[in-house]
Amino acid sequence: GAVVSQHPSRVICKSGTSVKIECRSLDFQATTMFWYRQFPKQSLMLMATSNEGSKATYEQGVEKDKFLINHASLTLSTLTVTSAHPEDSSFYICGLGQISYNEQFFGPGTRLTVL
Amino acid sequence: AQKITQTQPGMFVQEKEAVTLDCTYDTSDPSYGLFWYKQPSSGEMIFLIYQGSYDQQNATEGRYSLNFQKARKSANLVISASQLGDSAMYFCAMREGYKLSFGAGTTVTVRA
């Protein structure tokens, strides 16, 4: 299966700062990547679909100006949380799309804590 | 509307016993896929098993089997011979197109 990495795995930042999370597909060229957010003991919620070379598609209720997504190459998508606040503290997971119909591949996740 | 429903927030199971995790789904699309994922405390999502809407037989992968009842729109996961390492959160998910929708999850705790 595809190997997906995320960096950093854990980040702590002060309120008001911006944080960038990278998602890399190590052995597959992904035209589509997904970004999910997961609060403690809750489900994964799709935030946006990242498309290589074009604008991301955001799910309803997700602020596109706050969660900036850039998919500049077939192996890298980035999520930037701008002006982070404590309520943005969460576990962020990226996933690869369009690989196969019967499996989805996920990164190991990034745990963001905003103080 | 909730597309994937997991009604069991938490379950306890004795080691070496089997456990069934419930999942019901809602879709009007005739082509869809159903997944089960395991998420240990580390957070990584581990793929367990897949069932396609057109698959005639229930999927099996080692100790995992999926009880697919299409008319009832249910896709229950059965874990046989539970091990201590099975303690984790389990998510049922449905694919429509290339997007996945996840259920709320079930926390399984295996007791020695």
PDB file of C-alpha atoms in Angstrom:
ATOM      1  CA  GLY A   1       0.000   0.000   0.000  1.00  0.00           C
ATOM      2  CA  ALA A   2       0.871   3.640  -0.213  1.00  0.00           C
ATOM      3  CA  VAL A   3       3.084   5.191   2.463  1.00  0.00           C
ATOM      4  CA  VAL A   4       2.038   8.568   3.805  1.00  0.00           C
ATOM      5  CA  SER A   5       4.025  10.752   6.156  1.00  0.00           C
ATOM      6  CA  GLN A   6       3.017  13.799   8.131  1.00  0.00           C
ATOM      7  CA  HIS A   7       5.212  16.430   9.692  1.00  0.00           C
ATOM      8  CA  PRO A   8       5.303  17.405  12.437  1.00  0.00           C
ATOM      9  CA  SER A   9       3.778  14.599  14.447  1.00  0.00           C
ATOM     10  CA  ARG A  10       3.160  16.917  17.363  1.00  0.00           C
ATOM     11  CA  VAL A  11       3.218  20.692  17.672  1.00  0.00           C
ATOM     12  CA  ILE A  12       2.528  23.103  20.485  1.00  0.00           C
ATOM     13  CA  CYS A  13       2.098  26.769  19.644  1.00  0.00           C
ATOM     14  CA  LYS A  14       0.908  30.002  21.177  1.00  0.00           C
ATOM     15  CA  SER A  15      -2.473  31.453  20.407  1.00  0.00           C
ATOM     16  CA  GLY A  16      -2.371  33.730  17.376  1.00  0.00           C
ATOM     17  CA  THR A  17       0.461  32.005  15.575  1.00  0.00           C
ATOM     18  CA  SER A  18       0.204  30.011  12.365  1.00  0.00           C
ATOM     19  CA  VAL A  19       1.123  26.361  12.040  1.00  0.00           C
ATOM     20  CA  LYS A  20       1.915  24.427   8.862  1.00  0.00           C
ATOM     21  CA  ILE A  21       1.355  20.689   8.626  1.00  0.00           C
ATOM     22  CA  GLU A  22       2.838  18.702   5.752  1.00  0.00           C
ATOM     23  CA  CYS A  23       1.424  15.555   4.233  1.00  0.00           C
ATOM     24  CA  ARG A  24       3.650  13.604   1.881  1.00  0.00           C
ATOM     25  CA  SER A  25       2.885  10.638  -0.292  1.00  0.00           C
ATOM     26  CA  LEU A  26       6.177   8.741  -0.365  1.00  0.00           C
ATOM     27  CA  ASP A  27       5.541   6.246  -3.122  1.00  0.00           C
ATOM     28  CA  PHE A  28       2.486   7.395  -4.996  1.00  0.00           C
ATOM     29  CA  GLN A  29       1.571  10.462  -6.969  1.00  0.00           C
ATOM     30  CA  ALA A  30      -1.620  11.716  -5.421  1.00  0.00           C
ATOM     31  CA  THR A  31      -3.749  14.141  -7.358  1.00  0.00           C
ATOM     32  CA  THR A  32      -6.160  14.229  -4.454  1.00  0.00           C
ATOM     33  CA  MET A  33      -5.527  14.319  -0.733  1.00  0.00           C
ATOM     34  CA  PHE A  34      -7.983  14.708   2.105  1.00  0.00           C
ATOM     35  CA  TRP A  35      -7.615  16.564   5.380  1.00  0.00           C
ATOM     36  CA  TYR A  36      -9.499  15.393   8.451  1.00  0.00           C
ATOM     37  CA  ARG A  37      -9.802  16.771  11.952  1.00  0.00           C
ATOM     38  CA  GLN A  38     -10.467  14.640  14.994  1.00  0.00           C
ATOM     39  CA  PHE A  39     -11.285  15.944  18.461  1.00  0.00           C
ATOM     40  CA  PRO A  40     -10.588  13.678  21.453  1.00  0.00           C
ATOM     41  CA  LYS A  41     -12.751  10.574  21.524  1.00  0.00           C
ATOM     42  CA  GLN A  42     -14.673  11.743  18.475  1.00  0.00           C
ATOM     43  CA  SER A  43     -14.876  10.735  14.866  1.00  0.00           C
ATOM     44  CA  LEU A  44     -12.842  11.956  11.923  1.00  0.00           C
ATOM     45  CA  MET A  45     -14.460  14.880  10.192  1.00  0.00           C
ATOM     46  CA  LEU A  46     -13.497  15.717   6.628  1.00  0.00           C
ATOM     47  CA  MET A  47     -12.324  19.303   6.425  1.00  0.00           C
ATOM     48  CA  ALA A  48     -11.340  19.639   2.803  1.00  0.00           C
ATOM     49  CA  THR A  49     -10.273  17.900  -0.360  1.00  0.00           C
ATOM     50  CA  SER A  50      -6.930  19.008  -1.675  1.00  0.00           C
ATOM     51  CA  ASN A  51      -6.491  18.915  -5.453  1.00  0.00           C
ATOM     52  CA  GLU A  52      -3.078  19.173  -7.100  1.00  0.00           C
ATOM     53  CA  GLY A  53      -2.744  22.362  -9.061  1.00  0.00           C
ATOM     54  CA  SER A  54      -6.117  23.777  -8.130  1.00  0.00           C
ATOM     55  CA  LYS A  55      -8.020  25.190  -5.199  1.00  0.00           C
ATOM     56  CA  ALA A  56      -9.072  22.969  -2.356  1.00  0.00           C
ATOM     57  CA  THR A  57     -12.692  22.084  -1.825  1.00  0.00           C
ATOM     58  CA  TYR A  58     -13.841  22.790   1.721  1.00  0.00           C
ATOM     59  CA  GLU A  59     -16.614  21.067   3.592  1.00  0.00           C
ATOM     60  CA  GLN A  60     -19.501  23.086   4.912  1.00  0.00           C
ATOM     61  CA  GLY A  61     -18.616  24.991   8.050  1.00  0.00           C
ATOM     62  CA  VAL A  62     -14.843  24.903   7.521  1.00  0.00           C
ATOM     63  CA  GLU A  63     -13.294  28.362   7.160  1.00  0.00           C
ATOM     64  CA  LYS A  64     -11.109  28.359   4.077  1.00  0.00           C
ATOM     65  CA  ASP A  65      -9.290  31.508   5.166  1.00  0.00           C
ATOM     66  CA  LYS A  66      -8.358  29.922   8.460  1.00  0.00           C
ATOM     67  CA  PHE A  67      -7.324  26.524   7.139  1.00  0.00           C
ATOM     68  CA  LEU A  68      -5.175  27.178   4.098  1.00  0.00           C
ATOM     69  CA  ILE A  69      -4.476  24.186   1.919  1.00  0.00           C
ATOM     70  CA  ASN A  70      -1.813  24.044  -0.756  1.00  0.00           C
ATOM     71  CA  HIS A  71      -1.295  21.021  -2.996  1.00  0.00           C
ATOM     72  CA  ALA A  72       1.639  22.207  -5.043  1.00  0.00           C
ATOM     73  CA  SER A  73       2.928  18.824  -6.182  1.00  0.00           C
ATOM     74  CA  LEU A  74       1.715  15.280  -6.614  1.00  0.00           C
ATOM     75  CA  THR A  75       3.443  14.196  -3.425  1.00  0.00           C
ATOM     76  CA  LEU A  76       2.901  17.099  -1.052  1.00  0.00           C
ATOM     77  CA  SER A  77      -0.112  18.818   0.449  1.00  0.00           C
ATOM     78  CA  THR A  78       0.110  21.330   3.276  1.00  0.00           C
ATOM     79  CA  LEU A  79      -2.449  22.541   5.760  1.00  0.00           C
ATOM     80  CA  THR A  80      -1.778  25.857   7.462  1.00  0.00           C
ATOM     81  CA  VAL A  81      -3.810  26.766  10.494  1.00  0.00           C
ATOM     82  CA  THR A  82      -3.701  30.557  10.561  1.00  0.00           C
ATOM     83  CA  SER A  83      -4.033  32.584  13.753  1.00  0.00           C
ATOM     84  CA  ALA A  84      -4.515  29.414  15.754  1.00  0.00           C
ATOM     85  CA  HIS A  85      -6.660  29.483  18.882  1.00  0.00           C
ATOM     86  CA  PRO A  86      -7.114  26.898  21.653  1.00  0.00           C
ATOM     87  CA  GLU A  87     -10.299  25.610  20.012  1.00  0.00           C
ATOM     88  CA  ASP A  88      -8.191  24.597  16.994  1.00  0.00           C
ATOM     89  CA  SER A  89      -6.345  22.098  19.162  1.00  0.00           C
ATOM     90  CA  SER A  90      -7.048  18.762  17.565  1.00  0.00           C
ATOM     91  CA  PHE A  91      -5.615  15.764  15.756  1.00  0.00           C
ATOM     92  CA  TYR A  92      -5.205  16.435  12.041  1.00  0.00           C
ATOM     93  CA  ILE A  93      -4.949  13.498   9.632  1.00  0.00           C
ATOM     94  CA  CYS A  94      -4.353  13.497   5.907  1.00  0.00           C
ATOM     95  CA  GLY A  95      -5.477  10.784   3.547  1.00  0.00           C
ATOM     96  CA  LEU A  96      -4.734   9.845  -0.047  1.00  0.00           C
ATOM     97  CA  GLY A  97      -7.489   9.580  -2.594  1.00  0.00           C
ATOM     98  CA  GLN A  98      -7.825   7.970  -5.978  1.00  0.00           C
ATOM     99  CA  ILE A  99      -5.504   5.088  -5.308  1.00  0.00           C
ATOM    100  CA  SER A 100      -7.849   2.176  -5.182  1.00  0.00           C
ATOM    101  CA  TYR A 101     -11.526   1.688  -4.560  1.00  0.00           C
ATOM    102  CA  ASN A 102     -11.057  -0.700  -1.698  1.00  0.00           C
ATOM    103  CA  GLU A 103      -8.505   1.004   0.499  1.00  0.00           C
ATOM    104  CA  GLN A 104      -7.771   4.482   1.702  1.00  0.00           C
ATOM    105  CA  PHE A 105      -4.367   5.417   3.034  1.00  0.00           C
ATOM    106  CA  PHE A 106      -3.825   7.789   5.915  1.00  0.00           C
ATOM    107  CA  GLY A 107      -0.918   9.650   7.384  1.00  0.00           C
ATOM    108  CA  PRO A 108       0.028   9.055  11.022  1.00  0.00           C
ATOM    109  CA  GLY A 109      -1.573  12.326  12.108  1.00  0.00           C
ATOM    110  CA  THR A 110      -0.437  15.582  13.687  1.00  0.00           C
ATOM    111  CA  ARG A 111      -1.481  16.527  17.171  1.00  0.00           C
ATOM    112  CA  LEU A 112      -1.844  20.299  17.481  1.00  0.00           C
ATOM    113  CA  THR A 113      -2.045  21.979  20.852  1.00  0.00           C
ATOM    114  CA  VAL A 114      -2.672  25.718  20.963  1.00  0.00           C
ATOM    115  CA  LEU A 115      -1.917  27.380  24.281  1.00  0.00           C
TER     116      LEU A 115
ATOM    117  CA  ALA B   1     -28.167  13.486   8.037  1.00  0.00           C
ATOM    118  CA  GLN B   2     -25.902  10.923   9.661  1.00  0.00           C
ATOM    119  CA  LYS B   3     -24.653   8.539   7.014  1.00  0.00           C
ATOM    120  CA  ILE B   4     -22.848   6.085   9.266  1.00  0.00           C
ATOM    121  CA  THR B   5     -24.201   5.079  12.666  1.00  0.00           C
ATOM    122  CA  GLN B   6     -22.297   3.229  15.329  1.00  0.00           C
ATOM    123  CA  THR B   7     -24.515   2.866  18.374  1.00  0.00           C
ATOM    124  CA  GLN B   8     -22.006   1.294  20.772  1.00  0.00           C
ATOM    125  CA  PRO B   9     -19.743   3.939  22.360  1.00  0.00           C
ATOM    126  CA  GLY B  10     -17.762   1.328  24.267  1.00  0.00           C
ATOM    127  CA  MET B  11     -17.508  -2.417  24.679  1.00  0.00           C
ATOM    128  CA  PHE B  12     -15.656  -4.799  26.937  1.00  0.00           C
ATOM    129  CA  VAL B  13     -14.660  -8.240  25.749  1.00  0.00           C
ATOM    130  CA  GLN B  14     -12.805 -11.074  27.408  1.00  0.00           C
ATOM    131  CA  GLU B  15      -9.564 -12.174  25.820  1.00  0.00           C
ATOM    132  CA  LYS B  16     -10.023 -15.010  23.293  1.00  0.00           C
ATOM    133  CA  GLU B  17     -13.719 -14.280  22.898  1.00  0.00           C
ATOM    134  CA  ALA B  18     -15.420 -12.826  19.823  1.00  0.00           C
ATOM    135  CA  VAL B  19     -16.957  -9.366  19.672  1.00  0.00           C
ATOM    136  CA  THR B  20     -19.359  -7.808  17.195  1.00  0.00           C
ATOM    137  CA  LEU B  21     -19.303  -4.091  16.449  1.00  0.00           C
ATOM    138  CA  ASP B  22     -22.431  -2.649  14.921  1.00  0.00           C
ATOM    139  CA  CYS B  23     -22.564  -0.305  11.946  1.00  0.00           C
ATOM    140  CA  THR B  24     -25.516   0.886   9.897  1.00  0.00           C
ATOM    141  CA  TYR B  25     -25.333   3.211   6.941  1.00  0.00           C
ATOM    142  CA  ASP B  26     -27.540   5.291   4.732  1.00  0.00           C
ATOM    143  CA  THR B  27     -27.056   5.968   1.052  1.00  0.00           C
ATOM    144  CA  SER B  28     -29.083   6.106  -2.123  1.00  0.00           C
ATOM    145  CA  ASP B  29     -26.072   5.429  -4.315  1.00  0.00           C
ATOM    146  CA  PRO B  30     -26.036   1.818  -5.580  1.00  0.00           C
ATOM    147  CA  SER B  31     -22.240   1.854  -5.703  1.00  0.00           C
ATOM    148  CA  TYR B  32     -20.479   2.342  -2.403  1.00  0.00           C
ATOM    149  CA  GLY B  33     -17.848   0.791  -0.203  1.00  0.00           C
ATOM    150  CA  LEU B  34     -17.742   0.068   3.491  1.00  0.00           C
ATOM    151  CA  PHE B  35     -14.572   0.087   5.552  1.00  0.00           C
ATOM    152  CA  TRP B  36     -13.535  -0.698   9.074  1.00  0.00           C
ATOM    153  CA  TYR B  37     -10.532   0.989  10.626  1.00  0.00           C
ATOM    154  CA  LYS B  38      -8.772   0.486  13.942  1.00  0.00           C
ATOM    155  CA  GLN B  39      -7.316   3.471  15.742  1.00  0.00           C
ATOM    156  CA  PRO B  40      -5.051   2.673  18.692  1.00  0.00           C
ATOM    157  CA  SER B  41      -4.055   5.317  21.205  1.00  0.00           C
ATOM    158  CA  SER B  42      -1.175   6.362  18.941  1.00  0.00           C
ATOM    159  CA  GLY B  43      -3.746   7.798  16.538  1.00  0.00           C
ATOM    160  CA  GLU B  44      -2.810   6.029  13.336  1.00  0.00           C
ATOM    161  CA  MET B  45      -5.663   4.699  11.245  1.00  0.00           C
ATOM    162  CA  ILE B  46      -5.199   1.007  10.500  1.00  0.00           C
ATOM    163  CA  PHE B  47      -7.240  -0.477   7.674  1.00  0.00           C
ATOM    164  CA  LEU B  48      -8.945  -3.725   8.651  1.00  0.00           C
ATOM    165  CA  ILE B  49     -11.456  -4.796   6.058  1.00  0.00           C
ATOM    166  CA  TYR B  50     -13.463  -3.652   3.033  1.00  0.00           C
ATOM    167  CA  GLN B  51     -16.849  -4.619   1.599  1.00  0.00           C
ATOM    168  CA  GLY B  52     -18.075  -3.393  -1.767  1.00  0.00           C
ATOM    169  CA  SER B  53     -21.780  -2.870  -2.340  1.00  0.00           C
ATOM    170  CA  TYR B  54     -21.776  -5.379  -5.199  1.00  0.00           C
ATOM    171  CA  ASP B  55     -19.778  -8.020  -3.379  1.00  0.00           C
ATOM    172  CA  GLN B  56     -21.817 -11.185  -2.987  1.00  0.00           C
ATOM    173  CA  GLN B  57     -19.810 -12.683  -0.167  1.00  0.00           C
ATOM    174  CA  ASN B  58     -18.974 -11.260   3.216  1.00  0.00           C
ATOM    175  CA  ALA B  59     -15.413  -9.990   3.457  1.00  0.00           C
ATOM    176  CA  THR B  60     -12.929 -11.718   5.733  1.00  0.00           C
ATOM    177  CA  GLU B  61      -9.370 -10.790   6.700  1.00  0.00           C
ATOM    178  CA  GLY B  62      -7.765 -13.075   9.240  1.00  0.00           C
ATOM    179  CA  ARG B  63      -9.602 -12.623  12.537  1.00  0.00           C
ATOM    180  CA  TYR B  64     -11.830  -9.921  11.072  1.00  0.00           C
ATOM    181  CA  SER B  65     -15.033 -10.605   9.214  1.00  0.00           C
ATOM    182  CA  LEU B  66     -17.723  -8.273   8.005  1.00  0.00           C
ATOM    183  CA  ASN B  67     -21.354  -9.292   8.325  1.00  0.00           C
ATOM    184  CA  PHE B  68     -22.877  -7.432   5.369  1.00  0.00           C
ATOM    185  CA  GLN B  69     -26.649  -7.263   5.295  1.00  0.00           C
ATOM    186  CA  LYS B  70     -27.433  -5.033   2.336  1.00  0.00           C
ATOM    187  CA  ALA B  71     -31.212  -4.925   2.746  1.00  0.00           C
ATOM    188  CA  ARG B  72     -30.799  -3.820   6.348  1.00  0.00           C
ATOM    189  CA  LYS B  73     -27.948  -1.470   5.415  1.00  0.00           C
ATOM    190  CA  SER B  74     -25.736  -2.906   8.086  1.00  0.00           C
ATOM    191  CA  ALA B  75     -22.052  -3.829   8.017  1.00  0.00           C
ATOM    192  CA  ASN B  76     -21.096  -5.261  11.383  1.00  0.00           C
ATOM    193  CA  LEU B  77     -17.504  -6.139  12.178  1.00  0.00           C
ATOM    194  CA  VAL B  78     -16.760  -9.394  13.970  1.00  0.00           C
ATOM    195  CA  ILE B  79     -13.422  -9.808  15.694  1.00  0.00           C
ATOM    196  CA  SER B  80     -12.772 -13.404  16.633  1.00  0.00           C
ATOM    197  CA  ALA B  81     -10.403 -14.636  19.344  1.00  0.00           C
ATOM    198  CA  SER B  82      -9.839 -11.179  20.808  1.00  0.00           C
ATOM    199  CA  GLN B  83      -6.336 -10.243  21.859  1.00  0.00           C
ATOM    200  CA  LEU B  84      -5.148  -7.583  24.296  1.00  0.00           C
ATOM    201  CA  GLY B  85      -3.702  -5.698  21.346  1.00  0.00           C
ATOM    202  CA  ASP B  86      -7.189  -5.332  19.882  1.00  0.00           C
ATOM    203  CA  SER B  87      -8.007  -2.691  22.501  1.00  0.00           C
ATOM    204  CA  ALA B  88      -8.581   0.443  20.427  1.00  0.00           C
ATOM    205  CA  MET B  89     -11.214   2.612  18.841  1.00  0.00           C
ATOM    206  CA  TYR B  90     -12.918   1.142  15.790  1.00  0.00           C
ATOM    207  CA  PHE B  91     -14.495   3.193  13.031  1.00  0.00           C
ATOM    208  CA  CYS B  92     -16.905   2.161  10.333  1.00  0.00           C
ATOM    209  CA  ALA B  93     -16.705   4.277   7.197  1.00  0.00           C
ATOM    210  CA  MET B  94     -18.501   4.525   3.883  1.00  0.00           C
ATOM    211  CA  ARG B  95     -17.020   5.593   0.583  1.00  0.00           C
ATOM    212  CA  GLU B  96     -19.111   7.562  -1.868  1.00  0.00           C
ATOM    213  CA  GLY B  97     -16.973   8.571  -4.784  1.00  0.00           C
ATOM    214  CA  TYR B  98     -13.561   9.004  -3.173  1.00  0.00           C
ATOM    215  CA  LYS B  99     -14.771  10.602   0.050  1.00  0.00           C
ATOM    216  CA  LEU B 100     -15.061   8.704   3.290  1.00  0.00           C
ATOM    217  CA  SER B 101     -17.695   9.376   5.931  1.00  0.00           C
ATOM    218  CA  PHE B 102     -16.947   7.976   9.369  1.00  0.00           C
ATOM    219  CA  GLY B 103     -19.146   6.766  12.181  1.00  0.00           C
ATOM    220  CA  ALA B 104     -18.717   7.970  15.751  1.00  0.00           C
ATOM    221  CA  GLY B 105     -16.591   4.986  16.638  1.00  0.00           C
ATOM    222  CA  THR B 106     -16.662   2.206  19.223  1.00  0.00           C
ATOM    223  CA  THR B 107     -14.020   1.834  21.903  1.00  0.00           C
ATOM    224  CA  VAL B 108     -13.142  -1.792  22.507  1.00  0.00           C
ATOM    225  CA  THR B 109     -11.366  -2.857  25.672  1.00  0.00           C
ATOM    226  CA  VAL B 110     -10.085  -6.406  25.846  1.00  0.00           C
ATOM    227  CA  ARG B 111      -9.790  -7.828  29.346  1.00  0.00           C
ATOM    228  CA  ALA B 112      -7.244 -10.491  30.286  1.00  0.00           C
TER     229      ALA B 112
END
